[in-house]
Coordinates of C-alpha atoms and ligand atoms in Angstrom, one line a residue:
X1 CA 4.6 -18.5 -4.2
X2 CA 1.1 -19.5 -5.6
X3 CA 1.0 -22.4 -8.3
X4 CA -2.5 -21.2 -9.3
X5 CA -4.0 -20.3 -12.3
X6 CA -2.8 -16.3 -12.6
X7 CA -6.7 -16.3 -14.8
X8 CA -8.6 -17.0 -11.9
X9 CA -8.2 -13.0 -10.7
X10 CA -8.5 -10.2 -13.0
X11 CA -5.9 -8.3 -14.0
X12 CA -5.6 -5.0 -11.8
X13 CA -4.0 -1.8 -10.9
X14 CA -2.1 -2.3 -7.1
X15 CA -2.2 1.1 -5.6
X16 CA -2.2 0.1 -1.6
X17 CA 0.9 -1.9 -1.4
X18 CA 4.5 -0.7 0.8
X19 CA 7.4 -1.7 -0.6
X20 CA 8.5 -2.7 2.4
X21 CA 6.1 -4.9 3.7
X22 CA 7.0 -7.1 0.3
X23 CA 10.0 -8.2 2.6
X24 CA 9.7 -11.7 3.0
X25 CA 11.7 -13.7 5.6
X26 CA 13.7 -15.7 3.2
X27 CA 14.7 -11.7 2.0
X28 CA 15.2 -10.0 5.2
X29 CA 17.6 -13.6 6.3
X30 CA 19.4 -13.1 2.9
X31 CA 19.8 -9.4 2.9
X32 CA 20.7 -9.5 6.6
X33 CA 23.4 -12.0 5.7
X34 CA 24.7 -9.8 3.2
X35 CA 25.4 -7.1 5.3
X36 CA 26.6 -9.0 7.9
X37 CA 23.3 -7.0 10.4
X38 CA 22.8 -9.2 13.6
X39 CA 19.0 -10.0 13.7
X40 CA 17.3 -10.9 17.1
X41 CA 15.7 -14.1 15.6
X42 CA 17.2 -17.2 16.1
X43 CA 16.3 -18.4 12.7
X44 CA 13.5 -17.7 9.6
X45 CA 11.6 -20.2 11.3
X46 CA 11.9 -17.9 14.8
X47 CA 11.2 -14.9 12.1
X48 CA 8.2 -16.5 10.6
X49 CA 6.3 -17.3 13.7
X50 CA 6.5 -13.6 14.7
X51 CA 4.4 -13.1 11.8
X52 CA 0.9 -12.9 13.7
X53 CA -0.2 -9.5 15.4
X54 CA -2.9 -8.2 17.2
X55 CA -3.1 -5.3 15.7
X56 CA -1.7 -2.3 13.4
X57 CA 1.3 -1.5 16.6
X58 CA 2.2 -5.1 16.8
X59 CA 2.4 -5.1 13.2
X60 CA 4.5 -1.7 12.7
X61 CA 7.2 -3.0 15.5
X62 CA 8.2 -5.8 13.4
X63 CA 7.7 -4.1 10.2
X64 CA 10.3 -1.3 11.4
X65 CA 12.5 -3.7 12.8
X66 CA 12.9 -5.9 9.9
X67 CA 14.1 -2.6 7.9
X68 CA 16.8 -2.6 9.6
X69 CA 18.4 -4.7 6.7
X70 CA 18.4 -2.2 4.1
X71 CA 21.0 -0.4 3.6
X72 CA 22.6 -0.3 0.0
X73 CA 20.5 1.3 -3.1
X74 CA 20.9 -2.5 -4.3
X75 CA 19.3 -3.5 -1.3
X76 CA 16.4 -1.2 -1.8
X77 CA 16.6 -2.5 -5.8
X78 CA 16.9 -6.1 -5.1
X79 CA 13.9 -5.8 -2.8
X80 CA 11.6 -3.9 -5.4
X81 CA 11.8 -6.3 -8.1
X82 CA 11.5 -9.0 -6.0
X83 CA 8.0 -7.3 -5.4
X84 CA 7.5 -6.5 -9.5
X85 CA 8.3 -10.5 -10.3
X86 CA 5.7 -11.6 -7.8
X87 CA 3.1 -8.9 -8.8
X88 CA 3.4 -9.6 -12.2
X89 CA 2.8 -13.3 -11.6
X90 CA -0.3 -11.7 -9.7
X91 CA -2.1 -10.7 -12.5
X92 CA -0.9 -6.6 -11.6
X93 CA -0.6 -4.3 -15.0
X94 CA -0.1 -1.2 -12.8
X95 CA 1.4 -0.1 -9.6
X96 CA 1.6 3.3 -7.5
X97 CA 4.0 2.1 -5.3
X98 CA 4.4 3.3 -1.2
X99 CA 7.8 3.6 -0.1
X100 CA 8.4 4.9 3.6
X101 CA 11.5 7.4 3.5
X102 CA 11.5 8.7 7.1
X103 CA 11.9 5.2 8.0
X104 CA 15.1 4.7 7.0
X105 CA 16.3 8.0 7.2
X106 CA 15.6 7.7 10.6
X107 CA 18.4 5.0 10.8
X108 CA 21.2 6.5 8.9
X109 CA 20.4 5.5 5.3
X110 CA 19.9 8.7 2.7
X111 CA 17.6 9.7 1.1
X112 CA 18.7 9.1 -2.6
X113 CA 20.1 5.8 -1.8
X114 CA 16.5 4.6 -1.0
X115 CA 14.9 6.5 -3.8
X116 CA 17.7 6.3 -6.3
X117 CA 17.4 1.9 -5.3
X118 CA 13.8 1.9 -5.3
X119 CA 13.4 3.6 -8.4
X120 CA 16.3 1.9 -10.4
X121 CA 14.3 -1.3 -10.2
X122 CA 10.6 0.2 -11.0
X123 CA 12.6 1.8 -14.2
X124 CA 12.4 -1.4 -15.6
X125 CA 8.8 -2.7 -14.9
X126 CA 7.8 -1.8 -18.2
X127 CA 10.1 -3.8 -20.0
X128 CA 10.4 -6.7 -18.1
X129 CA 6.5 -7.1 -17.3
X130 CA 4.3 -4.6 -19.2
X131 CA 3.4 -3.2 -16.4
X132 CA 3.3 0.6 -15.8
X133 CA 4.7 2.1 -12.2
X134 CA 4.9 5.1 -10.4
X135 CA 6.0 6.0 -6.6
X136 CA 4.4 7.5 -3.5
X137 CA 6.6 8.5 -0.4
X138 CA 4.5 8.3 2.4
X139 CA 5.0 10.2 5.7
X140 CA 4.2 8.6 8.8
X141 CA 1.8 10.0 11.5
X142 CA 3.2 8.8 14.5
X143 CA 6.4 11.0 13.7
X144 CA 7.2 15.0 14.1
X145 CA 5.1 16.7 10.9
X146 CA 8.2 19.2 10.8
X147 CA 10.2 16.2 9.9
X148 CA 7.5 15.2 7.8
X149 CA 7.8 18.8 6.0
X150 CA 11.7 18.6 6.1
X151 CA 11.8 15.2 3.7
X152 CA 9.4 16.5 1.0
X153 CA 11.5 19.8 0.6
X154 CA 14.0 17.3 0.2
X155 CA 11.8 15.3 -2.1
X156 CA 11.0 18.5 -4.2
X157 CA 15.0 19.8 -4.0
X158 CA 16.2 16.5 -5.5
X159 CA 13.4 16.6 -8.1
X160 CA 12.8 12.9 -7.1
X161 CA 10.9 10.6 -9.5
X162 CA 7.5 10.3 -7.2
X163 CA 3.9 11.2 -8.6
X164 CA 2.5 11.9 -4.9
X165 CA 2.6 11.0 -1.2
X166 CA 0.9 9.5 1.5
X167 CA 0.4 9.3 5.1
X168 CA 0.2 6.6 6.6
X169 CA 1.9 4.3 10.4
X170 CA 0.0 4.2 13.2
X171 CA -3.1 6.0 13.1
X172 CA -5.0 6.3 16.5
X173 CA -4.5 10.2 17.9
X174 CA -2.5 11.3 15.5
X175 CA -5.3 12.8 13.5
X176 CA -4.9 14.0 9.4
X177 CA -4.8 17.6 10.3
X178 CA -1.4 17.9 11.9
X179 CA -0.1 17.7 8.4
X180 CA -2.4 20.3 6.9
X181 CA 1.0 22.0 5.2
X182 CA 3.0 19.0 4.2
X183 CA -0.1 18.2 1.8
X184 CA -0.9 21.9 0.5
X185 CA 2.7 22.2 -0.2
X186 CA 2.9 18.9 -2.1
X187 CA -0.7 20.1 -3.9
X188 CA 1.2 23.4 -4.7
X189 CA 4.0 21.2 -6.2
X190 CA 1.7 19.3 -8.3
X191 CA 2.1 16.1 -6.5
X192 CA -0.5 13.6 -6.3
X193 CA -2.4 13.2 -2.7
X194 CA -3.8 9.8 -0.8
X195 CA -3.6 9.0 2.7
X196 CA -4.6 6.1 5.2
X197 CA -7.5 7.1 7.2
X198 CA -10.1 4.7 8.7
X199 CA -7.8 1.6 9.3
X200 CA -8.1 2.0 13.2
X201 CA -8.7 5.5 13.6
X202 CA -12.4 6.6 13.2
X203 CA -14.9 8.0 10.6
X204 CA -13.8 11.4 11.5
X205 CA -9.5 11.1 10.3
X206 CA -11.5 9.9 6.6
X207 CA -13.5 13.4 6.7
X208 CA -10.5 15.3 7.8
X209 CA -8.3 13.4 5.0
X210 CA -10.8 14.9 3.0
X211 CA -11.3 18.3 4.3
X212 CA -8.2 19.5 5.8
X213 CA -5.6 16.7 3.2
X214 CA -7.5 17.1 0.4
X215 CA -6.6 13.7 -0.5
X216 CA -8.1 11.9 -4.0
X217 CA -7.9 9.0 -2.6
X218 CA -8.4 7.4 0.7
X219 CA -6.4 3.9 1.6
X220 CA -8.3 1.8 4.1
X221 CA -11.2 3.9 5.0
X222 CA -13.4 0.7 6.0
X223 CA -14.4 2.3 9.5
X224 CA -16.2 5.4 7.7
X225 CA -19.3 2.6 7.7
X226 CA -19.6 3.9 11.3
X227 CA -20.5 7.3 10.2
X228 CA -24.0 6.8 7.7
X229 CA -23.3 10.6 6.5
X230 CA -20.0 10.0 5.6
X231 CA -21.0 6.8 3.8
X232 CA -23.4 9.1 2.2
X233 CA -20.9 11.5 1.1
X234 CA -18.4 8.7 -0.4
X235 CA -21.0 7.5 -2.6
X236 CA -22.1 10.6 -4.0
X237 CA -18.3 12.2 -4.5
X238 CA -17.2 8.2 -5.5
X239 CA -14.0 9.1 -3.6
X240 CA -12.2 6.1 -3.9
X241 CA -11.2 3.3 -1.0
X242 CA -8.4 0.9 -1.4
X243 CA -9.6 -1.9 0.4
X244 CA -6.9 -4.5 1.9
X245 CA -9.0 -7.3 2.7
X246 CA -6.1 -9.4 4.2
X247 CA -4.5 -6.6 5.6
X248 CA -8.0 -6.0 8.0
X249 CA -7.8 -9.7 9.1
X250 CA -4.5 -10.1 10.1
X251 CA -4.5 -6.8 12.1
X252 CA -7.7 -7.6 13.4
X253 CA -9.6 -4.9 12.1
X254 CA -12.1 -7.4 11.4
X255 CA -12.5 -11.1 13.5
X256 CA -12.7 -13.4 10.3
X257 CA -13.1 -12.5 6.5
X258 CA -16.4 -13.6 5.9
X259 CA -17.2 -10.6 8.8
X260 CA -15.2 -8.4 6.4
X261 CA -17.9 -5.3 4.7
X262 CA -16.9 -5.3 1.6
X263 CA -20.2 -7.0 0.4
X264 CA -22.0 -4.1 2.4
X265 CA -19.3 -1.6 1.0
X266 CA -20.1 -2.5 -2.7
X267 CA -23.7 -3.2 -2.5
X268 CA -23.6 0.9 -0.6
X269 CA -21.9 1.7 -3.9
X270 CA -18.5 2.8 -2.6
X271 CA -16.2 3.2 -5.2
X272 CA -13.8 0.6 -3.3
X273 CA -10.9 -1.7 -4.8
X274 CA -8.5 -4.5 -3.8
X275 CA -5.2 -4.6 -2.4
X276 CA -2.2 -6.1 -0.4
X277 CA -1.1 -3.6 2.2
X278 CA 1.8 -5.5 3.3
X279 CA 1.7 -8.6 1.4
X280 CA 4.4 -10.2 3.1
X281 CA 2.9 -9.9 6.5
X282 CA -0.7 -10.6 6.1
X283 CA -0.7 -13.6 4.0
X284 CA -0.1 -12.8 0.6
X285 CA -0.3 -10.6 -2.6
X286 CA -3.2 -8.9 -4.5
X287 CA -4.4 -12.4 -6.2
X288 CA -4.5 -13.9 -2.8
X289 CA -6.7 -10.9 -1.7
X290 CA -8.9 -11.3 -4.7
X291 CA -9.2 -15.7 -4.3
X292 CA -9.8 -15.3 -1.0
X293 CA -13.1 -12.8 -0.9
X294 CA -13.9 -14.5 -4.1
X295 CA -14.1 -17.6 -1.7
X296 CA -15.6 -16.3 1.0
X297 CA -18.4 -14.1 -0.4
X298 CA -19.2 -16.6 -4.0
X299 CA -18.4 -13.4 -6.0
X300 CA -19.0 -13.6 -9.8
X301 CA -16.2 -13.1 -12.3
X302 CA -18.1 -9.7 -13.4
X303 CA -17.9 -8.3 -9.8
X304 CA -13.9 -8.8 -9.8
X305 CA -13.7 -7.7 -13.0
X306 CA -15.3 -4.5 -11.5
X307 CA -13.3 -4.2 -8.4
X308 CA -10.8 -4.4 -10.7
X309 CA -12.1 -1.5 -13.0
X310 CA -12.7 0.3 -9.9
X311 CA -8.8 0.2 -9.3
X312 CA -7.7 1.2 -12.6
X313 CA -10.1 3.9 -12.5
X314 CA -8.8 5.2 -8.9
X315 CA -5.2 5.5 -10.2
X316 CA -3.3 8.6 -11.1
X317 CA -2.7 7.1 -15.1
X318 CA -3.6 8.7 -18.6
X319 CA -6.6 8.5 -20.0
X320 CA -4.8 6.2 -23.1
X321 CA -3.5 3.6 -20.4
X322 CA -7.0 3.6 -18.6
X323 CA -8.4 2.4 -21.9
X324 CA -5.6 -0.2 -22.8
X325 CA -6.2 -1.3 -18.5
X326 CA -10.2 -1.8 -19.3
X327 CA -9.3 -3.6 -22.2
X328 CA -7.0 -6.1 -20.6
X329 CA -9.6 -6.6 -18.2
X330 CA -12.9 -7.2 -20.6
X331 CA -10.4 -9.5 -22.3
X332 CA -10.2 -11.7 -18.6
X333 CA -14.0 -11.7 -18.6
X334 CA -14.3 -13.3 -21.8
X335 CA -11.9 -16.0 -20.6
Ligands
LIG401 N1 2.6 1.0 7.0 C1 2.7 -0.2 6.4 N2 1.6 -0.8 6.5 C2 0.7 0.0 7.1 C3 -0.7 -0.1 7.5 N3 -1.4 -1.2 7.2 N4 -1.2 0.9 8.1 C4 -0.5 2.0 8.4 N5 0.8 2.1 8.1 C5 1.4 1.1 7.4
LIG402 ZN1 -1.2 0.5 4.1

């Protein structure tokens, strides 16, 4: 955990972050322990040094695997506000949280007992931290979209406390459109729509996001630079980007961060903001993310204080918590 300063970063509205890629190694050991769930490390140490990928695969195998040691509702609680503790300590007012049911579905573990965990913790953000939250069940691409269609019936059936959903695992040829229906159905239901698109996967899966999703909001979307039109398009529609700075480096989306374009982005006039992805995986939370470019590209306190407007302003919140959100942040400006 970071002994700096939480004033140094502004504070923000995390809306690219998966709940379970806040599983640190200390977590997964304990949790593992607890459940007595054989892990094929032969220590954290062995755990931690697994920790470096070559790209979003490499990543997802190891993110998968580690799942393997949730299995209670308390698990799934126990993990979340672990995640709310550190994220208020980062400076975060708001989260739209990503959860990844099919996941652990997949291995046995209900539906309810991972919303029903999830959601017992994120009940209490408010009072604990101040900090306003709200959940996202993404679906993931590299799985059957009938499955896909299958869980948010579910989802809808159980009436399950979640404001939207997502798309999002591994990206290459498994393009937007195949889940054409899962997203008009959640539209119809009044849910809430963002997707990864862009991360690996070309310009194109951003337009078709658009297009065919009808997303609000587009996580990642840093390779629609390849496509001037599309740039273009993003700028004059200001559809937002949730930028994971981090995220891009570790997976190798990017060599190094000061190659990262989120100068270029902002100085195009995207409508892009900062976040953690997987925050456990790529080197650490949303203040890391903000120190880090802050360090790397000599931004003023005014721009962060705008990437941070540019998050609360991308979020699915009232128009009364917007306003207390811009607030808070003038208020870190005039630190
Ligand atoms: N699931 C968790 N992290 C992800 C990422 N960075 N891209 C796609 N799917 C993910
Ligand atoms: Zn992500």
């Amino acid at each position: 955990m970071s002994e700096r300063p939480a004033n140094l970063t502004p504070p923000t509205a995390e809306l690219h972050v998966h709940i379970e890629g806040t599983l640190e190694p200390e977590t997964i050991w304990e949790l593992a322990t607890r459940s007595s769930i054989e892990l094929p490390y032969e220590d954290i140490d062995d755990l931690r040094s697994r920790y470096r990928f070559e790209d979003l695969q490499s990543f997802l195998d190891l993110y998968y695997q580690n799942m393997q040691v949730l299995v209670t509702a308390q698990d799934f609680a126990d993990m979340t506000s672990a995640y709310l503790q550190r994220a208020a300590v980062a400076g975060v007012k708001h989260v739209e949280l990503f959860f990844d049911p099919q996941a652990h579905m997949a291995r046995g573990v209900e539906l309810t007992t991972v919303v029903d965990g999830i959601f017992s913790a994120l009940a209490e953000s408010t009072e604990r931290y101040g900090m306003s939250s709200s959940l996202i069940a993404c679906f993931m691409r590299d799985r059957d979209p009938a499955e896909a269609m299958h869980v948010l019936q579910q989802l809808l059936e159980m009436e399950a406390p979640v404001i939207g959903i997502g798309l999002d695992s591994a990206e290459r040829d498994y393009p937007p459109r195949l889940f054409e229906e899962i997203f008009a159905l959640a539209r119809s239901n009044g849910l809430r729509l963002v997707a990864h698109a862009g991360e690996e996967g070309p310009a194109d899966y951003v337009r078709q996001a658009l297009d065919v999703l009808r997303v609000e909001r587009v996580d990642h979307g840093v390779q629609s630079l390849a496509d001037p039109e599309l740039v273009a398009r993003l700028v004059r529609e200001q559809i937002p980007l949730t930028v994971c700075p981090l995220s891009n480096v570790a997976l190798r989306g990017v060599p190094t961060l000061a190659e990262h374009p989120l100068p270029a982005m902002l100085e195009a006039g995207l409508k892009i903001s900062v976040h953690s992805d997987d925050p456990a995986y790529f080197g650490g939370y949303v203040d890391t993310n903000y120190t880090a470019i802050q360090g790397v590209f000599g931004l003023s306190r005014e721009q962060l204080a705008q990437l941070a407007r540019n998050a609360v302003d991308s979020s699915f919140i009232s128009p009364s918590r917007t306003r207390e959100l811009h607030g808070e942040i003038d208020r870190w400006l005039a630190e």
